[in-house]
Coordinates of C-alpha atoms in Angstrom, one line a residue:
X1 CA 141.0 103.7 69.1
X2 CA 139.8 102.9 72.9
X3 CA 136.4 101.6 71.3
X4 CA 138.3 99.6 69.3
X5 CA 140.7 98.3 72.3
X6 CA 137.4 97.9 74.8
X7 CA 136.0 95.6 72.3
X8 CA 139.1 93.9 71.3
X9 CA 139.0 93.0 75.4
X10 CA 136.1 92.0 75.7
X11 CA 136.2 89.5 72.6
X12 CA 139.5 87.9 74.4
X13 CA 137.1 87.9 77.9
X14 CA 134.7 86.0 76.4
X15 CA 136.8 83.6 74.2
X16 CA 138.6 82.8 77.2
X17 CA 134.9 82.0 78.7
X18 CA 134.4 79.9 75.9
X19 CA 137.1 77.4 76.6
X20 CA 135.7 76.7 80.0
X21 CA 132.4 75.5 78.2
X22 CA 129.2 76.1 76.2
X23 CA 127.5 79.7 77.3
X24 CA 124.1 79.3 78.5
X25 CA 122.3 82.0 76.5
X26 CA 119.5 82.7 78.9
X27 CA 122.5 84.0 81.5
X28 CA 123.8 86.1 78.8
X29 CA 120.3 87.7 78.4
X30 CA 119.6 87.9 82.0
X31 CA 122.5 89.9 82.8
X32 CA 121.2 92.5 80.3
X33 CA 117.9 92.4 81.4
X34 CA 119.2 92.9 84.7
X35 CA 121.0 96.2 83.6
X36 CA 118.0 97.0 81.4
X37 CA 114.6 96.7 83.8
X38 CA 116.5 99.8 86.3
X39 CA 116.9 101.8 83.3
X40 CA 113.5 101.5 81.6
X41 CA 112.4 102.1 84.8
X42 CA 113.9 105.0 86.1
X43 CA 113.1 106.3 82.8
X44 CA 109.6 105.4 83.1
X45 CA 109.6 107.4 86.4
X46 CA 110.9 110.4 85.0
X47 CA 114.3 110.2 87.1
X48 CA 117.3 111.0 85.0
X49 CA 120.2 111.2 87.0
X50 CA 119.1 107.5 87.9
X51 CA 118.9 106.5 84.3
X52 CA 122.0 107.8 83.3
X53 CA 123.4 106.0 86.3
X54 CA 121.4 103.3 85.2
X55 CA 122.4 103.5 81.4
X56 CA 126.6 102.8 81.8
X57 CA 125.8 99.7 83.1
X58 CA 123.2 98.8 80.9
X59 CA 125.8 100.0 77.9
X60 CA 128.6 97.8 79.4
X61 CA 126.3 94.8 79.6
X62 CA 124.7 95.3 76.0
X63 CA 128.3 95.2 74.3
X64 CA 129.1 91.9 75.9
X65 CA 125.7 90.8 74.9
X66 CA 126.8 91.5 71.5
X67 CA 129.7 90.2 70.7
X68 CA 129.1 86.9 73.1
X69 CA 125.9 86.2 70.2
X70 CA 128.4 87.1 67.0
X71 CA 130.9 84.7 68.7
X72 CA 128.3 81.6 69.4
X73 CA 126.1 81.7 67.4
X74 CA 125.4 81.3 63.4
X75 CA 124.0 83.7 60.9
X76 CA 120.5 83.6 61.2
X77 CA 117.5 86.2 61.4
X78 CA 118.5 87.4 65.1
X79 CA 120.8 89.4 63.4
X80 CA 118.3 91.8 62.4
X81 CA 116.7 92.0 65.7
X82 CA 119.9 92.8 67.0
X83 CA 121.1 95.8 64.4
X84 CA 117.2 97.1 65.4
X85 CA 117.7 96.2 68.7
X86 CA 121.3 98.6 68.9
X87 CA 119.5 101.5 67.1
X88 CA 116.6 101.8 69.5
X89 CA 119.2 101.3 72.3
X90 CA 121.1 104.7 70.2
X91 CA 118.3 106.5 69.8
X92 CA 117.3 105.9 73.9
X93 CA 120.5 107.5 74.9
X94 CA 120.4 110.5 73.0
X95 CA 116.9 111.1 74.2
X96 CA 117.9 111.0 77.6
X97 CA 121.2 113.5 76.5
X98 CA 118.2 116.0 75.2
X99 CA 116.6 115.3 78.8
X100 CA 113.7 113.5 76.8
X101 CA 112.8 110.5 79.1
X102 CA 109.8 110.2 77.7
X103 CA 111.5 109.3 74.0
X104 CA 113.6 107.7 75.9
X105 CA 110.5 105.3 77.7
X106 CA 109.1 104.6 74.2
X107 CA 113.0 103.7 72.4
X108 CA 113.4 100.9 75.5
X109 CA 110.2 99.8 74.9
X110 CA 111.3 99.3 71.8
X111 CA 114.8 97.5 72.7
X112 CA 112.3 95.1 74.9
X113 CA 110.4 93.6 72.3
X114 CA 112.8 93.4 69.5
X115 CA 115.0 91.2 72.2
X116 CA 111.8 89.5 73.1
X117 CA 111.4 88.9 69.2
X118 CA 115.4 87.5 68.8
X119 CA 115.1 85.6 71.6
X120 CA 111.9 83.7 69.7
X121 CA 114.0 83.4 66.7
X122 CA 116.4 81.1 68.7
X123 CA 113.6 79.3 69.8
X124 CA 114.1 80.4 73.4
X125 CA 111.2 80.0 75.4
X126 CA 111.8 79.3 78.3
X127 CA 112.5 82.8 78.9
X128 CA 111.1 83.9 82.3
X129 CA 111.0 87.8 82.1
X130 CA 109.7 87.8 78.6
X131 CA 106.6 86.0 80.1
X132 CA 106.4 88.6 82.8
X133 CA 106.9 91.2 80.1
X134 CA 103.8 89.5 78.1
X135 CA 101.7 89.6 81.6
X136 CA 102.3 92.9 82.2
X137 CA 101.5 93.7 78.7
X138 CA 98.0 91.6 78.9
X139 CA 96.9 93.7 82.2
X140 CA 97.7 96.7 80.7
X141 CA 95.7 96.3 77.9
X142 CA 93.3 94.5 80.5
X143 CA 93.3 98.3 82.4
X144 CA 92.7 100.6 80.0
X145 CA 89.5 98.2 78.7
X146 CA 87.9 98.2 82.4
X147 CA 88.6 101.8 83.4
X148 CA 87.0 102.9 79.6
X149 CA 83.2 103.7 80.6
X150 CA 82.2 102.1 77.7
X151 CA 84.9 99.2 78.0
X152 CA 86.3 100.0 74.3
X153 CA 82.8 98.9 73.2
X154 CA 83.8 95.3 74.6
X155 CA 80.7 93.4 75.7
X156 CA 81.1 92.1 79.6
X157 CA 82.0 88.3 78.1
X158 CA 84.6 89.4 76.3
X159 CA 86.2 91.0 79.6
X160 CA 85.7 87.9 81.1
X161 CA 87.6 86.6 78.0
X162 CA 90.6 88.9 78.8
X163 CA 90.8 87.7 82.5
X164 CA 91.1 84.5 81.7
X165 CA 93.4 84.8 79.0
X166 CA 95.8 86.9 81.5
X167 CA 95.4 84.3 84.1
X168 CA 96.5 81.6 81.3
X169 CA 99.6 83.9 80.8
X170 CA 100.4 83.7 84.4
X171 CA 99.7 80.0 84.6
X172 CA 102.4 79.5 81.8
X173 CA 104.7 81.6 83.8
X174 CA 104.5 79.9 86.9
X175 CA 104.6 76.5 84.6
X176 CA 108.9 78.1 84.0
X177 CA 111.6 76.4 85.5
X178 CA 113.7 79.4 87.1
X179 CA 117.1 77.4 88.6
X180 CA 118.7 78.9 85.8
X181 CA 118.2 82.3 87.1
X182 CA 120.4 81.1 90.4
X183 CA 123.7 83.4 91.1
X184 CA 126.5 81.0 89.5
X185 CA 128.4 81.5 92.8
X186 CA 126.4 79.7 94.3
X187 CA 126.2 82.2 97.7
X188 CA 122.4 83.3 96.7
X189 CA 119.8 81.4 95.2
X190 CA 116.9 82.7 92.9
X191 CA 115.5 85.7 94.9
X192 CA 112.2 84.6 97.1
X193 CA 109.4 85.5 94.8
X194 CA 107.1 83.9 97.1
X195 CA 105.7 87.4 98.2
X196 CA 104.6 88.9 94.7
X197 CA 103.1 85.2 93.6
X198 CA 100.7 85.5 96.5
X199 CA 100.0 89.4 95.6
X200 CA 99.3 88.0 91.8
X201 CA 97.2 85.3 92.9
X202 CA 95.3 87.3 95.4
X203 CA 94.6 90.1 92.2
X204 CA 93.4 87.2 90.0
X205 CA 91.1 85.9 92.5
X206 CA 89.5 89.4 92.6
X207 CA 89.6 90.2 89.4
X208 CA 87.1 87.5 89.0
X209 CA 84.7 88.1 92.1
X210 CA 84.6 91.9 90.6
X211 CA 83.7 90.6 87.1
X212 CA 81.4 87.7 88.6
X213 CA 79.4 90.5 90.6
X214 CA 79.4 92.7 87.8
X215 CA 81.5 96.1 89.5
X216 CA 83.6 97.3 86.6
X217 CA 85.1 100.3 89.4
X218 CA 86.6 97.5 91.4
X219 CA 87.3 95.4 88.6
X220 CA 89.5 98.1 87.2
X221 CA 91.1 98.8 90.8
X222 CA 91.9 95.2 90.7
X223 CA 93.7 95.0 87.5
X224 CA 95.6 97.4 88.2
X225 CA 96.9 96.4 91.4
X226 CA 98.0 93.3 90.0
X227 CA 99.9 94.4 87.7
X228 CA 101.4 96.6 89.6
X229 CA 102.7 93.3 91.2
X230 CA 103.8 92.3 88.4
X231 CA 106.1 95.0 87.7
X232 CA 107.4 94.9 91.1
X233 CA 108.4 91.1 90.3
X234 CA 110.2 92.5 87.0
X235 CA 111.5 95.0 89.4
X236 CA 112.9 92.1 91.7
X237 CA 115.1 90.7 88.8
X238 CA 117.1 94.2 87.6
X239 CA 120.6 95.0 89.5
X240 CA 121.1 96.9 91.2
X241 CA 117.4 96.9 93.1
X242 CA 115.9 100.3 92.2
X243 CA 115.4 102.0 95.8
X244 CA 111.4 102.6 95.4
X245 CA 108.8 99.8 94.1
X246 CA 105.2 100.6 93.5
X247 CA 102.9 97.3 94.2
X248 CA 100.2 95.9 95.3
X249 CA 99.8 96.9 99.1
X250 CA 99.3 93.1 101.3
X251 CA 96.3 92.0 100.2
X252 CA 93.1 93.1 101.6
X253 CA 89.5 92.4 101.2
X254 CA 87.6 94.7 99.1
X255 CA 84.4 95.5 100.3
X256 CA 81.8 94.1 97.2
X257 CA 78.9 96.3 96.9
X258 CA 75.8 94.4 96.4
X259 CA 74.1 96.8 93.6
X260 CA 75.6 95.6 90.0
X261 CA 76.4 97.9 87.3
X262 CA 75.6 95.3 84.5

């Protein structure tokens, strides 16, 4: 009966939002993402009392989330990305119930790229986190080819083909208006994300002197450095800030050794 009320609320709060003009989707999804990046996080780290925390907000925000895309929009295939989407988002929370944070990790991954895939269905892309999400996901995979001695069996141009394909992902990023992303109060604008652009740009920069000198140790530091500033961008957009970030220390530069390992 008080699910039923909550909801019943929250259908008349929105409605009532309605009347005052169209809904700009992206919003919607930002404020969920903005629940959502503290909680995968704090999950990530192993912290549970901060992902439950975390997770009541992140609950509150998915139910609006909900029933604001049954109100606006038409039947479509977001649908399904949305039932898949509330399982993984089940099946998150009773991990963390069962203190397994580590289910839990793998369930929001989960949640993360069936919105990212919903969010495509609606033709929305324009969506800045989702092309941080797909950054992080390129240096990742970026990582674990230059720290593997053998480099997955990968010859050294096809590195080199990785790099530039992550730097093309972070070119198309940049390309992304983000006004939208300004508080609708107007008291605060976007956040200054001036600091982690130069932290990206300096990782880029070396990624390609280590691959140009052929030193796959510091090619691999480098990587992941950067992408450790990337997650501390992603970490700049969730609310409330999460009290630690890892990222990239202020740039510094590395000492090249001359001798060349291919």
């Amino acid at each position: 009966m008080k699910s039923r009320f909550l909801i019943g609320v929250l259908m008349l709060v929105v409605s009532s939002s309605l009347a005052f003009g169209p809904v700009d989707m992206r919003r919607v999804m930002l404020q969920f993402d903005e629940a959502y990046i503290p909680l995968w996080f704090f999950a990530e780290a192993g912290d549970l009392e901060n992902a439950q925390t975390a997770w009541a907000t992140a609950d509150q925000r998915w139910q609006r989330l909900e029933r604001t895309l049954y109100l606006v929009l038409p039947e479509g295939v977001w649908e399904d990305h949305l039932e898949r989407t509330e399982d993984w988002l089940a099946d998150a929370q009773m991990a963390m119930e069962a203190n397994r944070l580590d289910l839990a990790t793998i369930s929001l991954e989960h949640v993360r790229f069936e919105l990212i895939a919903l969010r495509k269905s609606l033709g929305m892309v324009d969506y800045f986190p989702d092309q941080l999400y797909q950054l992080h996901a390129s240096l990742d995979l970026l990582a674990e080819v230059a720290e593997d001695p053998k480099l997955c069996l990968l010859e050294w141009n096809e590195v080199e083909h990785l790099i530039h394909q992550a730097i093309a992902d972070w070119q198309h990023t940049q390309a992304i208006p983000t006004d939208w992303m300004h508080k609708p109060d107007g008291k605060a604008g976007a956040p200054e994300w001036t600091e982690y652009y130069e932290h990206i740009e300096y990782g880029f920069q070396a990624m390609l002197a280590a691959h140009d000198t052929g030193q796959q140790d510091i090619l691999a530091k480098t990587i992941i450095r950067t992408d450790a500033a990337v997650l501390a961008l992603i970490y700049a957009i969730g609310e409330p800030r999460p009290a630690a970030v890892f990222y990239a220390p202020t740039p510094a530069v590395e000492k090249q050794n001359t001798s060349k390992t291919f």
